[in-house]
CSV table of C-alpha atoms in Angstrom, one decimal:
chain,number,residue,atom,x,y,z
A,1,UNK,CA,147.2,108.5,126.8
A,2,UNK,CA,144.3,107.6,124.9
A,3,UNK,CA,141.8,105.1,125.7
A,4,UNK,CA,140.7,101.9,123.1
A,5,UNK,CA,137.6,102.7,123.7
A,6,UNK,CA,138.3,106.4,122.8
A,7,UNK,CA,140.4,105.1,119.5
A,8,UNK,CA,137.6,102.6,118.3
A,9,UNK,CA,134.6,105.7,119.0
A,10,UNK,CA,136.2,107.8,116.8
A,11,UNK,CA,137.2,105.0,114.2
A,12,UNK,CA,133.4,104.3,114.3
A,13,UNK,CA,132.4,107.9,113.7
A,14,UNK,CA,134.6,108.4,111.0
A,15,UNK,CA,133.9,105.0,109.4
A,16,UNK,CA,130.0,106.2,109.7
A,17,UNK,CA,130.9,109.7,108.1
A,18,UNK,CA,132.5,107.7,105.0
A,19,UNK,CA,130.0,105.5,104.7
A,20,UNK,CA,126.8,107.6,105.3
A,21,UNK,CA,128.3,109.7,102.5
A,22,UNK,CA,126.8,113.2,102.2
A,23,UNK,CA,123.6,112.9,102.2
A,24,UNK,CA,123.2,116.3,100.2
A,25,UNK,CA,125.2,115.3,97.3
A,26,UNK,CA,122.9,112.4,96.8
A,27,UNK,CA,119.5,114.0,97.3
A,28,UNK,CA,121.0,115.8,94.6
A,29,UNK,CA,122.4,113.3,92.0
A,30,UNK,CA,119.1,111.7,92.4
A,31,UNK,CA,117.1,114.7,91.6
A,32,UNK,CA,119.9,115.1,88.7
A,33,UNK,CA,119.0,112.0,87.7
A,34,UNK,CA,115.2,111.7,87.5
A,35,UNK,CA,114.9,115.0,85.6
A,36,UNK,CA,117.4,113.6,82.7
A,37,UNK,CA,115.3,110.9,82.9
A,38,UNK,CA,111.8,112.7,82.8
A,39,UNK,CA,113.5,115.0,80.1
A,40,UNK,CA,113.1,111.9,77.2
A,41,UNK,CA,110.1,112.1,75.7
A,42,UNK,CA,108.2,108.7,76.5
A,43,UNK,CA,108.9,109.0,80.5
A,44,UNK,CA,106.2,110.4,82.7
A,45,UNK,CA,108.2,109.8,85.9
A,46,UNK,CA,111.3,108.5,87.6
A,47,UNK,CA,111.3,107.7,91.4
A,48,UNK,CA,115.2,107.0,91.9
A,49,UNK,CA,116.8,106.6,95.6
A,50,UNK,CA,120.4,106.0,96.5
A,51,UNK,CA,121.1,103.2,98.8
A,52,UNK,CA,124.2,101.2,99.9
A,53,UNK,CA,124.1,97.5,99.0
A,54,UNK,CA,125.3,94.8,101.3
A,55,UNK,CA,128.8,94.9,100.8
A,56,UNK,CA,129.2,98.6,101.0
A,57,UNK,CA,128.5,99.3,97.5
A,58,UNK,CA,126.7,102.1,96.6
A,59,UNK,CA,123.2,102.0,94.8
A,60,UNK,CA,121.0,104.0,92.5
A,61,UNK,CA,117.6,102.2,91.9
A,62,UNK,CA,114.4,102.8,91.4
A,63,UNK,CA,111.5,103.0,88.6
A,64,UNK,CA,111.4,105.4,85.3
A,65,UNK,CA,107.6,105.7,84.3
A,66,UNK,CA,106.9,104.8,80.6
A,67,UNK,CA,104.4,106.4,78.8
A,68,UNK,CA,104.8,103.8,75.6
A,69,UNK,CA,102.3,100.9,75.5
A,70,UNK,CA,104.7,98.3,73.1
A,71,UNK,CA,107.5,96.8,74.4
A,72,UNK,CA,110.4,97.6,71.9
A,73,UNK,CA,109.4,101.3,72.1
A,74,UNK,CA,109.4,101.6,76.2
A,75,UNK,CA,113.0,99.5,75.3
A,76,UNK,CA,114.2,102.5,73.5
A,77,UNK,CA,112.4,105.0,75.6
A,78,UNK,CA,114.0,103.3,78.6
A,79,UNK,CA,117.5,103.3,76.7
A,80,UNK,CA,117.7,106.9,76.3
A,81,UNK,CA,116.4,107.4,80.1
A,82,UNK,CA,119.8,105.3,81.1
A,83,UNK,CA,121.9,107.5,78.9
A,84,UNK,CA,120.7,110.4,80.5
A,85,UNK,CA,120.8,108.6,84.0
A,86,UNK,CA,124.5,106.9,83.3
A,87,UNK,CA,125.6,110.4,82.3
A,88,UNK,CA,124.3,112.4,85.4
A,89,UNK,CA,126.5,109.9,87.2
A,90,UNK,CA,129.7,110.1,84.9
A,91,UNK,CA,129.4,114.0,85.5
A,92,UNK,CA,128.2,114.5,89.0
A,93,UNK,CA,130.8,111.7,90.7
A,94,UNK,CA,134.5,111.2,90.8
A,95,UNK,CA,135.6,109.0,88.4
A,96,UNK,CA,135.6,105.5,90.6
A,97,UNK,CA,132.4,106.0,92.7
A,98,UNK,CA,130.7,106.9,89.2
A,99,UNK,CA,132.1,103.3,87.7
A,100,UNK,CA,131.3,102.1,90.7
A,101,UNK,CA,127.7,102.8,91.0
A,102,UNK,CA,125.2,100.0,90.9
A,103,UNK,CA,122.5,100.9,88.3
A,104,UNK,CA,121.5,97.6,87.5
A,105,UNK,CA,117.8,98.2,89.9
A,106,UNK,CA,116.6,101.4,87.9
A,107,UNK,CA,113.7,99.2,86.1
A,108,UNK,CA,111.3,100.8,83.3
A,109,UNK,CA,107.7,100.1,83.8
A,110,UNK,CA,105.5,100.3,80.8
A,111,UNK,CA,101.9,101.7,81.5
A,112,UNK,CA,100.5,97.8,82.1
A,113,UNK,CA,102.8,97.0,84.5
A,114,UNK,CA,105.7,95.1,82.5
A,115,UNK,CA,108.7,95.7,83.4
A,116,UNK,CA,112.0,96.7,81.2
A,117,UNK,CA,115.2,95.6,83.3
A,118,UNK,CA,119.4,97.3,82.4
A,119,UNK,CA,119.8,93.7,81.4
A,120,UNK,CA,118.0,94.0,78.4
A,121,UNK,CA,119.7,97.2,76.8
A,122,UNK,CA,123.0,95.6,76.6
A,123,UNK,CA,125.2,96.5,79.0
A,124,UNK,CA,128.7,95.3,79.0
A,125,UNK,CA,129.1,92.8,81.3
A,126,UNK,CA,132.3,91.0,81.6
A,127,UNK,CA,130.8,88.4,83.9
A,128,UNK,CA,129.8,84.6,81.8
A,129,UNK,CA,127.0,84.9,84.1
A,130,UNK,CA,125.3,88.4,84.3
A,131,UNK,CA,123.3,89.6,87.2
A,132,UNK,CA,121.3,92.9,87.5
A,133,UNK,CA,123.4,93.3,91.2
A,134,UNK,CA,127.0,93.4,89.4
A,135,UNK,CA,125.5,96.2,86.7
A,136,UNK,CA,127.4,99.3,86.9
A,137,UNK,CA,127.4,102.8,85.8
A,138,UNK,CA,130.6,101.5,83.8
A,139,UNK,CA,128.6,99.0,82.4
A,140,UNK,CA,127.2,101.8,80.2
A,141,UNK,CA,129.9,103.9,79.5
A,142,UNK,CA,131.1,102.1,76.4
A,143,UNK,CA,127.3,102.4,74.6
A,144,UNK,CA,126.9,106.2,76.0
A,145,UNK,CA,130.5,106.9,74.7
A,146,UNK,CA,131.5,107.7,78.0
A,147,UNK,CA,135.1,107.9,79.1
């Protein structure tokens, strides 16, 4: 006979296990990540971390170092950074935890300080009201050409 207690343990261990995820397999997409994102000429860093947000969803965010002083360059510097980014994820996930994935925190920082937010790059957002919270990897896929 087994015990509730015994039941709910292992329900809580596995439940953890899901929901921890590997935590290989994302120390590597993020290292995937930053170096297609320091491969674009114009970035001098990225410092990306995964993280799961408050309703379970999973998270990449974090800053990509701009090395152009105007703002519509570090725009398109910051564009190509997110292609590179988007498409680490479409390649390196299955298909729905790559669609999933919240990418709307990954900010560009030009060398004053400004910052460059997803929201400005275009991403398609179905909602009336977009949020950088409810940007996905998806979001993307459309501009990148991503399937």
């Amino acid at each position: 006979m087994v015990s509730r207690r015994g039941l709910l343990g292992g329900a809580l261990a596995a439940a953890a296990a899901v929901l921890s995820g590997c935590g290989r397999g994302r120390a590597q997409l993020v290292e995937a990540a930053e170096e297609a994102a320091t491969s674009v000429e114009g970035v001098s860093d990225a410092a990306l971390e995964m993280a799961d947000g408050a309703n379970f969803e999973r998270l990449l965010r974090g800053t990509v170092s701009l090395e152009v002083e105007d703002r519509a360059g570090g725009i398109a510097v910051f564009d190509e950074a997110m292609r590179g980014i988007v498409t680490v994820v479409h390649e390196e996930l299955d298909e729905a935890e790559a669609k999933s994935l919240r990418v709307g925190w990954i900010t560009g920082v030009l060398p004053g300080g400004e910052e460059i937010t997803p929201m400005e790059l275009g991403p398609d957002l179905p909602a009336a009201n977009p949020r950088r919270d409810r940007i996905t990897a998806e979001s993307f896929y459309g501009k990148y050409g991503l399937n």
